[in-house]
Short mmCIF file of C-alpha atoms and ligand atoms in Angstrom, two decimals:
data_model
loop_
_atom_site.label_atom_id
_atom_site.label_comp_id
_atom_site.label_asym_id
_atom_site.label_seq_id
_atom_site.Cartn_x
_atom_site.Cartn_y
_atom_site.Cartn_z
CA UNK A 1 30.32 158.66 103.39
CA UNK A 2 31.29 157.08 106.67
CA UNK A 3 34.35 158.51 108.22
CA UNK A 4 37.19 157.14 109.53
CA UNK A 5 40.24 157.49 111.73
CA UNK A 6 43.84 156.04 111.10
CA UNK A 7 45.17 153.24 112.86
CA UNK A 8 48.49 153.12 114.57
CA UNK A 9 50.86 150.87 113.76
CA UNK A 10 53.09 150.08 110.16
CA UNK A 11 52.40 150.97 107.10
CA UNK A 12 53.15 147.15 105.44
CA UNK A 13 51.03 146.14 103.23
CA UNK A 14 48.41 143.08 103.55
CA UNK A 15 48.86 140.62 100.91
CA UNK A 16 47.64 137.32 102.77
CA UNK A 17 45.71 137.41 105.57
CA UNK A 18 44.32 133.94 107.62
CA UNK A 19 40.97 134.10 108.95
CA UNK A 20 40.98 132.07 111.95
CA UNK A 21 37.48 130.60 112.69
CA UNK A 22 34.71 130.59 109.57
CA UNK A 23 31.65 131.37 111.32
CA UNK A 24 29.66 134.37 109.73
CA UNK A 25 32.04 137.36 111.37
CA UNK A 26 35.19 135.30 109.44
CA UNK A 27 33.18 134.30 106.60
CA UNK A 28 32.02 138.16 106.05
CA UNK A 29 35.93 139.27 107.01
CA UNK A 30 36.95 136.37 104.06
CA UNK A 31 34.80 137.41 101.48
CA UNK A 32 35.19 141.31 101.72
CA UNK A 33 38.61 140.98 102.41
CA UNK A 34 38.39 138.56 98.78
CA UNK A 35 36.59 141.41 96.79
CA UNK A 36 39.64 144.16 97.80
CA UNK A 37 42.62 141.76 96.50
CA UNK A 38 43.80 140.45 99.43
CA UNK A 39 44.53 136.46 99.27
CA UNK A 40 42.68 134.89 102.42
CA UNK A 41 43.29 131.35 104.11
CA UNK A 42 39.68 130.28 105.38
CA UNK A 43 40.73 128.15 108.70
CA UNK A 44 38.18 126.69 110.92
CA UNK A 45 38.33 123.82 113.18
CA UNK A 46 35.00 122.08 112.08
CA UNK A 47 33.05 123.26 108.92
CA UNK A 48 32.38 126.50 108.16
CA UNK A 49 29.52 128.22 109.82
CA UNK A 50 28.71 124.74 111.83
CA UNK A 51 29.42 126.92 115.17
CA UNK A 52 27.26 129.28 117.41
CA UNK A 53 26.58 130.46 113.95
CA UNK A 54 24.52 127.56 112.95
CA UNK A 55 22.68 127.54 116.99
CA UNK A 56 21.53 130.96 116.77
CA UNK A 57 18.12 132.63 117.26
CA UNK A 58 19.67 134.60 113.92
CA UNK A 59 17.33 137.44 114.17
CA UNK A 60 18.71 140.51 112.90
CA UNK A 61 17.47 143.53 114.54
CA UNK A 62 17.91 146.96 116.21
CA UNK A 63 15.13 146.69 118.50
CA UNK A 64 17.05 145.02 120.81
CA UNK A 65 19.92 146.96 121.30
CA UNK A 66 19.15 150.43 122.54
CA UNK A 67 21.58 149.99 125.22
CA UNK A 68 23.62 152.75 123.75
CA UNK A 69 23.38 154.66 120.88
CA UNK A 70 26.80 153.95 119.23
CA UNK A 71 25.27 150.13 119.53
CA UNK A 72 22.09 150.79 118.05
CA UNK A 73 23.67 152.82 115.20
CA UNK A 74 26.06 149.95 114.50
CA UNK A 75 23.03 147.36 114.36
CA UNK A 76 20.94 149.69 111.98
CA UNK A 77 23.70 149.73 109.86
CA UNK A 78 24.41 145.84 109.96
CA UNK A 79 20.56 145.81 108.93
CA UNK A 80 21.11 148.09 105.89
CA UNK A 81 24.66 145.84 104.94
CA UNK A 82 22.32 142.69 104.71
CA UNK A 83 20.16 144.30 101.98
CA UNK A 84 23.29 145.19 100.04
CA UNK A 85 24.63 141.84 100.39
CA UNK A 86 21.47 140.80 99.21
CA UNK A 87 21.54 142.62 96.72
CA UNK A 88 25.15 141.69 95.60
CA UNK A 89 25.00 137.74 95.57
CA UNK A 90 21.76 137.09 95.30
CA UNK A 91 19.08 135.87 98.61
CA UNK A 92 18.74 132.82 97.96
CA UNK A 93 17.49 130.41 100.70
CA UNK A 94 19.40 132.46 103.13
CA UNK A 95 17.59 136.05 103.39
CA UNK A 96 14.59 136.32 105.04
CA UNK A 97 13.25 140.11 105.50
CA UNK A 98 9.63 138.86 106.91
CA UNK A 99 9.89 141.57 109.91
CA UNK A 100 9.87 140.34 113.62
CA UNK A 101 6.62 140.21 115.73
CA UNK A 102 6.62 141.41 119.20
CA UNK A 103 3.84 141.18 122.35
CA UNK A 104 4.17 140.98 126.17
CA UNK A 105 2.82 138.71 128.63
CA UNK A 106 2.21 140.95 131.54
CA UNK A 107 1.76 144.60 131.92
CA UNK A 108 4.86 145.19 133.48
CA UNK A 109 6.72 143.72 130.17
CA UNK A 110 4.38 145.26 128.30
CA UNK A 111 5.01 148.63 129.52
CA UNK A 112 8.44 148.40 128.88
CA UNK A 113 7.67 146.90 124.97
CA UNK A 114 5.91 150.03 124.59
CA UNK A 115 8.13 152.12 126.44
CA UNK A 116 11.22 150.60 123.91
CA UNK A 117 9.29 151.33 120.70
CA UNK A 118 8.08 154.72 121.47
CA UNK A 119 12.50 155.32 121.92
CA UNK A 120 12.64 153.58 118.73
CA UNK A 121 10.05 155.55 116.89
CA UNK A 122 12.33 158.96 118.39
CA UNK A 123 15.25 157.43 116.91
CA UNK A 124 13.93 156.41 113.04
CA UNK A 125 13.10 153.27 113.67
CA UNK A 126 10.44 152.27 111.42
CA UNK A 127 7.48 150.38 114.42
CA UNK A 128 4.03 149.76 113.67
CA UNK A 129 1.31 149.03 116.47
CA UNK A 130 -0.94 146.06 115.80
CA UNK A 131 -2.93 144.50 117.89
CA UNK A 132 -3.32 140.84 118.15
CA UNK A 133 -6.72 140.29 116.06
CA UNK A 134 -5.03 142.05 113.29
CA UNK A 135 -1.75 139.46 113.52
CA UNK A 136 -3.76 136.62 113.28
CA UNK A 137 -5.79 138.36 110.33
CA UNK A 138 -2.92 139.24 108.42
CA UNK A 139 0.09 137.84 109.58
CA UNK A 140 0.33 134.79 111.59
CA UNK A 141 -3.46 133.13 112.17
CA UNK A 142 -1.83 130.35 114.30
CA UNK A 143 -0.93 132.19 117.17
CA UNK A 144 -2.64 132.36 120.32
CA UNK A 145 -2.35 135.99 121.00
CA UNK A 146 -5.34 137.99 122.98
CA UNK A 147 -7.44 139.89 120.48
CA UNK A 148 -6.83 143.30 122.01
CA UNK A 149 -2.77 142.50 122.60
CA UNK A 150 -0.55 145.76 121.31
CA UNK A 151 1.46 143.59 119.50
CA UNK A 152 4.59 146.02 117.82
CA UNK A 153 5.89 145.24 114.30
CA UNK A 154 9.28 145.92 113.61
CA UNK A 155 9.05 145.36 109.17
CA UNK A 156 12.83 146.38 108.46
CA UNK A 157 14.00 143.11 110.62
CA UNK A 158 14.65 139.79 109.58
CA UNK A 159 15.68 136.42 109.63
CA UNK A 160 19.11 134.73 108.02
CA UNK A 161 19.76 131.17 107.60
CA UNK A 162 23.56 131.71 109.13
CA UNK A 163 24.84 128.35 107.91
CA UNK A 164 23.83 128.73 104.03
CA UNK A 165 25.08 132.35 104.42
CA UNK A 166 28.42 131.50 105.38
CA UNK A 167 28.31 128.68 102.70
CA UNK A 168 27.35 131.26 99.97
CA UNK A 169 30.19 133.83 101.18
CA UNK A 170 33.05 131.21 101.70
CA UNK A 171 32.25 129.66 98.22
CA UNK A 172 32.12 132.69 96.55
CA UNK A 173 34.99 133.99 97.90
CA UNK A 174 36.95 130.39 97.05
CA UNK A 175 36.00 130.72 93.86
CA UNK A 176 37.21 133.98 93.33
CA UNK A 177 40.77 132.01 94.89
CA UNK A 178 41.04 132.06 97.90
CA UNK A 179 42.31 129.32 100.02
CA UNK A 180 40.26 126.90 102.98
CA UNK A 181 41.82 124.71 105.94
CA UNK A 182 38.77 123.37 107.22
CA UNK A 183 39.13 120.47 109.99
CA UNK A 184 42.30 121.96 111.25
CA UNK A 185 42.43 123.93 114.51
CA UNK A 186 45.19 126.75 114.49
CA UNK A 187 47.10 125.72 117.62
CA UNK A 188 49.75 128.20 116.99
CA UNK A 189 50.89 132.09 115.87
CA UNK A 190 54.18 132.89 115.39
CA UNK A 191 56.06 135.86 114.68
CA UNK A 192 57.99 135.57 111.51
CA UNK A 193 57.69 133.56 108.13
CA UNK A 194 57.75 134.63 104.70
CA UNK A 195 54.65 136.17 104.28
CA UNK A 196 52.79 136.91 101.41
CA UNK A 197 54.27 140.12 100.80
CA UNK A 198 54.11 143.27 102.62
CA UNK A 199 57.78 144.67 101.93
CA UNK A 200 58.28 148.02 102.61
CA UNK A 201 59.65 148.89 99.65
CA UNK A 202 62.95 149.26 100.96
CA UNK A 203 64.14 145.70 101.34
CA UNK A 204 62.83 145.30 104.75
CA UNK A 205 59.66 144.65 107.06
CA UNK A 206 58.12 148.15 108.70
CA UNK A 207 56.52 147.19 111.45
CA UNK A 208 56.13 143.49 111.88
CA UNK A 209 57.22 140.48 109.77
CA UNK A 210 54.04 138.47 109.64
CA UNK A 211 52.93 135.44 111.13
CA UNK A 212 53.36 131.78 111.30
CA UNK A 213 49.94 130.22 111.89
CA UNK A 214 50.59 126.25 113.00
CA UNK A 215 47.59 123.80 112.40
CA UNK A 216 46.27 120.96 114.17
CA UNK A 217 47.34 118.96 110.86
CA UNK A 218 51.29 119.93 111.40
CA UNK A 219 51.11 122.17 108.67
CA UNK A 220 51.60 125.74 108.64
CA UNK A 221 50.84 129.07 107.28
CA UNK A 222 53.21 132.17 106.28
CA UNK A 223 50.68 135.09 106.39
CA UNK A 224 50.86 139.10 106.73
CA UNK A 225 48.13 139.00 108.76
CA UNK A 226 45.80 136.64 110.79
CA UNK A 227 41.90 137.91 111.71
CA UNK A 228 40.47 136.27 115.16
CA UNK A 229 37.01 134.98 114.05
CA UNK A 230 36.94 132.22 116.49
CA UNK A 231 34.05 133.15 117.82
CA UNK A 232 33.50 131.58 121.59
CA UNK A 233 37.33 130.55 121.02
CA UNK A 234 38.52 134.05 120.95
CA UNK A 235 40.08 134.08 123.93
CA UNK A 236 42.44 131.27 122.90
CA UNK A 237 43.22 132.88 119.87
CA UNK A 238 44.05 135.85 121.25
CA UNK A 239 46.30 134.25 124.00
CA UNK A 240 47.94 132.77 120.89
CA UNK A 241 49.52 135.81 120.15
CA UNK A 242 50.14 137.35 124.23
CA UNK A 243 46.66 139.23 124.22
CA UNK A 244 44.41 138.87 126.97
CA UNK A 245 40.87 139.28 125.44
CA UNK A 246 38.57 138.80 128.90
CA UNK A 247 34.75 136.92 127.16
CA UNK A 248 31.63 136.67 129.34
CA UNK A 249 30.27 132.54 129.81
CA UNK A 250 26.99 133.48 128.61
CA UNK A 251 25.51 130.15 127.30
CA UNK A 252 22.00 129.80 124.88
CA UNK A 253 20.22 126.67 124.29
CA UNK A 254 18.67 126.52 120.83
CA UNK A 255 16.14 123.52 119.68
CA UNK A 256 14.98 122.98 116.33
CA UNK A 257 11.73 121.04 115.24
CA UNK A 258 11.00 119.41 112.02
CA UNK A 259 7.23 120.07 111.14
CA UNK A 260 7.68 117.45 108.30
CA UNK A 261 4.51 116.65 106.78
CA UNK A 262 2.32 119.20 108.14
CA UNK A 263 1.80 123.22 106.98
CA UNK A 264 4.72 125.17 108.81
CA UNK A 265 2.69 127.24 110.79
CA UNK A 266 4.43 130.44 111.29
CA UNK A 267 6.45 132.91 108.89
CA UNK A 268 8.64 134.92 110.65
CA UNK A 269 10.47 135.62 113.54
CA UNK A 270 8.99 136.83 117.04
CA UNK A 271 9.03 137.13 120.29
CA UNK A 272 6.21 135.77 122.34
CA UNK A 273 5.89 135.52 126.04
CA UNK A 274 8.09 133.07 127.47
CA UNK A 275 9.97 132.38 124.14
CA UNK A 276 11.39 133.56 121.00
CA UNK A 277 10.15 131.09 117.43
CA UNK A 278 11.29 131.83 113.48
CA UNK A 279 11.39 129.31 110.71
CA UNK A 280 14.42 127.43 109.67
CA UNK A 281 13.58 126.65 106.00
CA UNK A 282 12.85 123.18 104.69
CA UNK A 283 10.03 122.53 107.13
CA UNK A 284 12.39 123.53 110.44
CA UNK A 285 11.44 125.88 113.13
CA UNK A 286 13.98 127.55 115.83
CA UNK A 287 13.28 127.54 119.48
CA UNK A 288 14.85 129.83 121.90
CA UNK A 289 14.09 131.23 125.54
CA UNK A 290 16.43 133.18 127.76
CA UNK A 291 14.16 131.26 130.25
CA UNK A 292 15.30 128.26 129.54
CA UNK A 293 18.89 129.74 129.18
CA UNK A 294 18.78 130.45 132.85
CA UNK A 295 18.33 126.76 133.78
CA UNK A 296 21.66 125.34 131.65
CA UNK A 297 24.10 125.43 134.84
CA UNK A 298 20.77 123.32 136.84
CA UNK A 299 22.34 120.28 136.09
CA UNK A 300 19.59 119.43 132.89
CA UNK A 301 20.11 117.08 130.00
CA UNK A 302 19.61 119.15 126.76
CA UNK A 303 17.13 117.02 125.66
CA UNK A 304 15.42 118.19 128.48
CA UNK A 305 15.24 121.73 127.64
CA UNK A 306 14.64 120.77 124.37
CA UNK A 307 11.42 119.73 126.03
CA UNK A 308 10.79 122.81 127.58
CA UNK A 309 11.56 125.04 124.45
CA UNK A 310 9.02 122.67 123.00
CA UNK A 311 6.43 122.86 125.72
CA UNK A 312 6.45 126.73 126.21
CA UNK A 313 6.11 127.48 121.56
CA UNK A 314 3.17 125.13 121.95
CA UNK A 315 1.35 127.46 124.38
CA UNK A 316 1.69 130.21 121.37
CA UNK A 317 1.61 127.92 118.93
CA UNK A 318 -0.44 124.80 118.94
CA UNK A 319 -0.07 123.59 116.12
CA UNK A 320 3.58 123.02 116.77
CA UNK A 321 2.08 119.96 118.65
CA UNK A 322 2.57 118.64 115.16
CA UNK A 323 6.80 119.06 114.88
CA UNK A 324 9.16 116.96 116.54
CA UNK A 325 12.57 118.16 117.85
CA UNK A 326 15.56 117.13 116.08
CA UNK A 327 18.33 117.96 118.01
CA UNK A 328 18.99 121.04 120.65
CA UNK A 329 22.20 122.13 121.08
CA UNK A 330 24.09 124.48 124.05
CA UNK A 331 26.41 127.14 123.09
CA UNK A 332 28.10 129.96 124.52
CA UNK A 333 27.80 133.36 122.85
CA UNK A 334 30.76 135.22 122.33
CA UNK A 335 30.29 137.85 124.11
CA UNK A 336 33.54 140.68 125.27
CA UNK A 337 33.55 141.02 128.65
CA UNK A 338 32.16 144.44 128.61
CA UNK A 339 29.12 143.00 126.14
CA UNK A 340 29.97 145.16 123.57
CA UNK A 341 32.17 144.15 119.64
CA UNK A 342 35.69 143.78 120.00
CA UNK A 343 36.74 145.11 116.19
CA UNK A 344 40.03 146.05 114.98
CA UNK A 345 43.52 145.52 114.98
CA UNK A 346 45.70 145.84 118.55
CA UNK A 347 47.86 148.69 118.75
CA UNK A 348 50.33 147.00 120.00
CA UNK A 349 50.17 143.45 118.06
CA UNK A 350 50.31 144.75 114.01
CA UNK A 351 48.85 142.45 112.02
CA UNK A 352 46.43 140.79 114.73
CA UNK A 353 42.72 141.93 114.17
CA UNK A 354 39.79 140.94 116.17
CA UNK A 355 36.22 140.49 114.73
CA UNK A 356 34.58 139.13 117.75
CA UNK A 357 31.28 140.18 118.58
CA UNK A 358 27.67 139.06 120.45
CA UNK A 359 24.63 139.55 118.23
CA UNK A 360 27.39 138.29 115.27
CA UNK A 361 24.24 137.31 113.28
CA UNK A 362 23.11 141.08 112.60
CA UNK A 363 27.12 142.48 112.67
CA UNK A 364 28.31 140.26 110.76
CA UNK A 365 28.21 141.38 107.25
CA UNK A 366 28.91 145.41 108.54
CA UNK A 367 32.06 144.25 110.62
CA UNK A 368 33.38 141.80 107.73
CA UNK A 369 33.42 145.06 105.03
CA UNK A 370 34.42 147.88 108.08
CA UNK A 371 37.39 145.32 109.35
CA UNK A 372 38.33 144.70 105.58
CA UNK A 373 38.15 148.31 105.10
CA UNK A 374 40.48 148.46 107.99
CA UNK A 375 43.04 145.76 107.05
CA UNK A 376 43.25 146.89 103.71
CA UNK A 377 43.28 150.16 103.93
CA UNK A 378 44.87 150.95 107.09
CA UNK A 379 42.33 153.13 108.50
CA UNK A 380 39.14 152.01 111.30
CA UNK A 381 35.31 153.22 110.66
CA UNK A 382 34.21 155.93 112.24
CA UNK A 383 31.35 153.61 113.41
CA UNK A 384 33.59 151.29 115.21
CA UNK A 385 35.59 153.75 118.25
CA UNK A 386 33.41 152.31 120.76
CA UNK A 387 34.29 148.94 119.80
CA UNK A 388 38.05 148.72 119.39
CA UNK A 389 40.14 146.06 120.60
CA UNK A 390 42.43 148.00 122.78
CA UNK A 391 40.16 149.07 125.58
CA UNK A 392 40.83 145.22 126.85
CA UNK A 393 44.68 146.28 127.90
C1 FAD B 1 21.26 131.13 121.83
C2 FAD B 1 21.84 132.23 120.95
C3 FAD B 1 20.99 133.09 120.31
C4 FAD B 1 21.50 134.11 119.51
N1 FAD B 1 20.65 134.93 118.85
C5 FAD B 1 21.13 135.89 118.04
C6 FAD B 1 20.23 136.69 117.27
O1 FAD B 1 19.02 136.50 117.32
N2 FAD B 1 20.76 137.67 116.49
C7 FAD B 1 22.11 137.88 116.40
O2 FAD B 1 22.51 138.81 115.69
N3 FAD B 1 22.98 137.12 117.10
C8 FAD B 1 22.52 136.14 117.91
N4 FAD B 1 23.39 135.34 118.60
C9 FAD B 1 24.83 135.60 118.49
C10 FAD B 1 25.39 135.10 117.17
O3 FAD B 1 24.87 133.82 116.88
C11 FAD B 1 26.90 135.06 117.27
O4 FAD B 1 27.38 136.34 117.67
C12 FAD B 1 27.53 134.69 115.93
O5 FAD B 1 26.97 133.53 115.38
C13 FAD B 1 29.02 134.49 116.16
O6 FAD B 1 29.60 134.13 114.94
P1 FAD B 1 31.16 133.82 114.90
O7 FAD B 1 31.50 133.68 113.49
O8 FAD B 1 31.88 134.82 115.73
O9 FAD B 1 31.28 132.44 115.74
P2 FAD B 1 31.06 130.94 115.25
O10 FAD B 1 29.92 130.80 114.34
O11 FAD B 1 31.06 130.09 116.48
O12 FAD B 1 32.37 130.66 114.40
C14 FAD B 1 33.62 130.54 115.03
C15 FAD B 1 34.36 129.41 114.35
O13 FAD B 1 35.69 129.37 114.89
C16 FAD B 1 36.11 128.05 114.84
N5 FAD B 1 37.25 127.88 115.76
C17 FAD B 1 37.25 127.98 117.10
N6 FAD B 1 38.50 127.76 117.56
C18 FAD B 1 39.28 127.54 116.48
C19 FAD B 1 40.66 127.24 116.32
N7 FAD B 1 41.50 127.13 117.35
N8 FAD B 1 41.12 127.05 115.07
C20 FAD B 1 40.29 127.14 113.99
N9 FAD B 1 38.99 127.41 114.10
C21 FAD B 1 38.49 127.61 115.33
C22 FAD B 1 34.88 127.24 115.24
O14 FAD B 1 34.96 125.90 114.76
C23 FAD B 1 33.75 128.03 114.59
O15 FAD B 1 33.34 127.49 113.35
C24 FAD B 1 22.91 134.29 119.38
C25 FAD B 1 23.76 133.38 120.01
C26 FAD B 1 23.25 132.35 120.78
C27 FAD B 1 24.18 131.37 121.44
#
């Protein structure tokens, strides 16, 4: 049972919420929010889950974060939250739980890869050694790794195609009724409007009287509550409503290859010196390399770095001689300033929650049901007090 802790602020009740950006946090927000009753407005610029959410590495993992505990705990849990939404709507094309490959390049990385999975095994993570004859025996035979490589396993992790995720939550949830705006950018919150409901019970509004959430399209929407899901926009939105929300410029290049025509020659995610590689589905692979990240601000042409991405999987992977690139695209993670969730509603704005988070891919689904939980019931997840919105001021 996880616990939780009550949250400050009025007791009115959440009838309609808007979910302002429907990327996978707002999709996940949207569809659990759905399941407990409460009517949601899917808004979103662009098309859902077309954002950072569709240029991700979208690797979902623990590994990675053993920065601090609380973090780790959270990501372990997002891991388990995927299986149950799994389990609940079905996999699809969109679940992918092929476990993520690891190996260094030099010893000094590779002392640390060790040094990282012997923490891991302390804390329950599930790691097994391999070495790098074995992966190309039994898991991957087109890489190039050394035959005596410790290469570490991680076979709870996975892979999700974000886009067809969000499409699978946002439809479900529309069909159970809820409502989309997509192609209109909320340029507005204002205090006030009918609402959706959310009396008191006593002829009047406890707290706060809900919002008025103006569109790029000059319409408008009477809510009880909006959700900030914008994602690298969260800053705006927040401003929207008096809240400064400080975000780190932390900006990923991401390239994908279409290997049309020939075998796709890998089958799960990894990490390999120099840069990361999954599959995409329908004959697509994902390139990324915090490498390559480092040379965005250089002045180069994203086609360029496409290059690059290309030029550094084909030293791991030659076969991938065989793919061309389709497109590469830049975009900047949203990342809170301190590099940690922002999750929650703000003290001192009722009705204004935040959902904005870095490694989004792996949260997502955990945040969406914890937040919901939240909204809904009035009270935050344990699992969240490190994360809350009002350490920002
Ligand atoms: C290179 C890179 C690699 C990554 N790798 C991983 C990984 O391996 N694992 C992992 O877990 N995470 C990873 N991440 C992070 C993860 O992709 C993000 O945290 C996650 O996708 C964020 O989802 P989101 O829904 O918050 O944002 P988005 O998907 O960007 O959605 C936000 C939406 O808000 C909309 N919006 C913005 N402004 C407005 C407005 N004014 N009105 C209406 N709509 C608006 C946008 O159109 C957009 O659709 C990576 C990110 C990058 C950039």
């Amino acid at each position: 049972m996880e616990g939780t802790f009550t949250r400050k602020g009025s007791d009115r009740s959440i009838e309609r919420a808007a979910i302002i950006g429907t990327g996978i946090l707002g999709a996940s927000v949207g569809w659990n929010l759905t399941r407990r009753g409460v009517q949601v407005v899917f808004v979103d610029a662009g098309q859902p889950g077309e954002g950072v959410t569709n240029w991700s590495f979208s690797w979902v993992n623990a590994s990675n974060k053993t920065v601090r505990r609380s973090y780790f705990d959270l990501n372990v849990a997002g891991m388990a939250e995927y299986r149950d939404v799994a389990g609940t709507i079905g996999p699809d094309s969109w679940w992918h739980p092929t476990g993520h490959l690891r190996w260094a390049g030099d010893s000094a990385a590779e002392a640390d890869l060790l040094e990282t999975a012997a923490l891991l095994v302390d804390w329950d993570y599930r790691v097994e050694m391999r070495t790098g004859a074995e992966v190309r025996r039994r898991f991957e035979a087109g890489l190039t790794v050394p035959d005596n490589a410790p290469v570490v396993f991680y076979p709870d992790e996975a892979w999700v195609h974000g886009r067809r995720l969000v499409a699978r939550l946002v439809g479900d949830a529309v069909a159970a009724g809820a409502e989309q705006r997509f192609g209109a950018a909320v340029r507005e919150i204002g205090a006030g409007g009918s609402g959706g409901g959310g009396q008191d019970g006593q002829g009047g509004r406890s707290g706060w009287s809900g919002w008025t959430v103006g569109l790029s399209d000059g319409t408008a929407l009477d809510v009880d509550a909006v959700v900030n899901a914008a994602g690298p926009a969260a800053a705006d939105i927040a401003a929207l409503v008096g809240r400064k929300l400080p975000m780190r410029y932390e900006p990923g290049a991401v390239t994908r290859l279409s290997c049309a025509g020939s075998p796709l020659p890998i089958h799960r995610a990894m990490h390999v010196p120099h840069i990361e590689l999954r599959p995409d589905g329908d004959n697509s692979i994902v390139l990324h390399s915090r490498e390559i990240d480092a040379l965005i601000d250089t002045g180069k042409d994203p086609a360029d770095l496409g290059q690059l991405l290309h030029d550094l999987a084909r030293a791991a992977v030659p076969t991938l001689t065989n793919c061309r690139i389709t497109e590469t695209r830049i975009s900047n993670r949203p990342i809170p300033a301190d590099g940690f969730p922002s999750v929650g509603t703000v003290p001192s704005t009722p009705g204004y929650y935040e959902a904005v988070t870095h490694s989004g891919i792996t949260l997502g689904p955990i945040l969406g049901r914890l937040l919901a939980s939240e909204i809904v019931d009035g009270a935050g997840a344990d699992l969240l007090s490190d994360f809350r919105p009002e350490r920002f001021g």
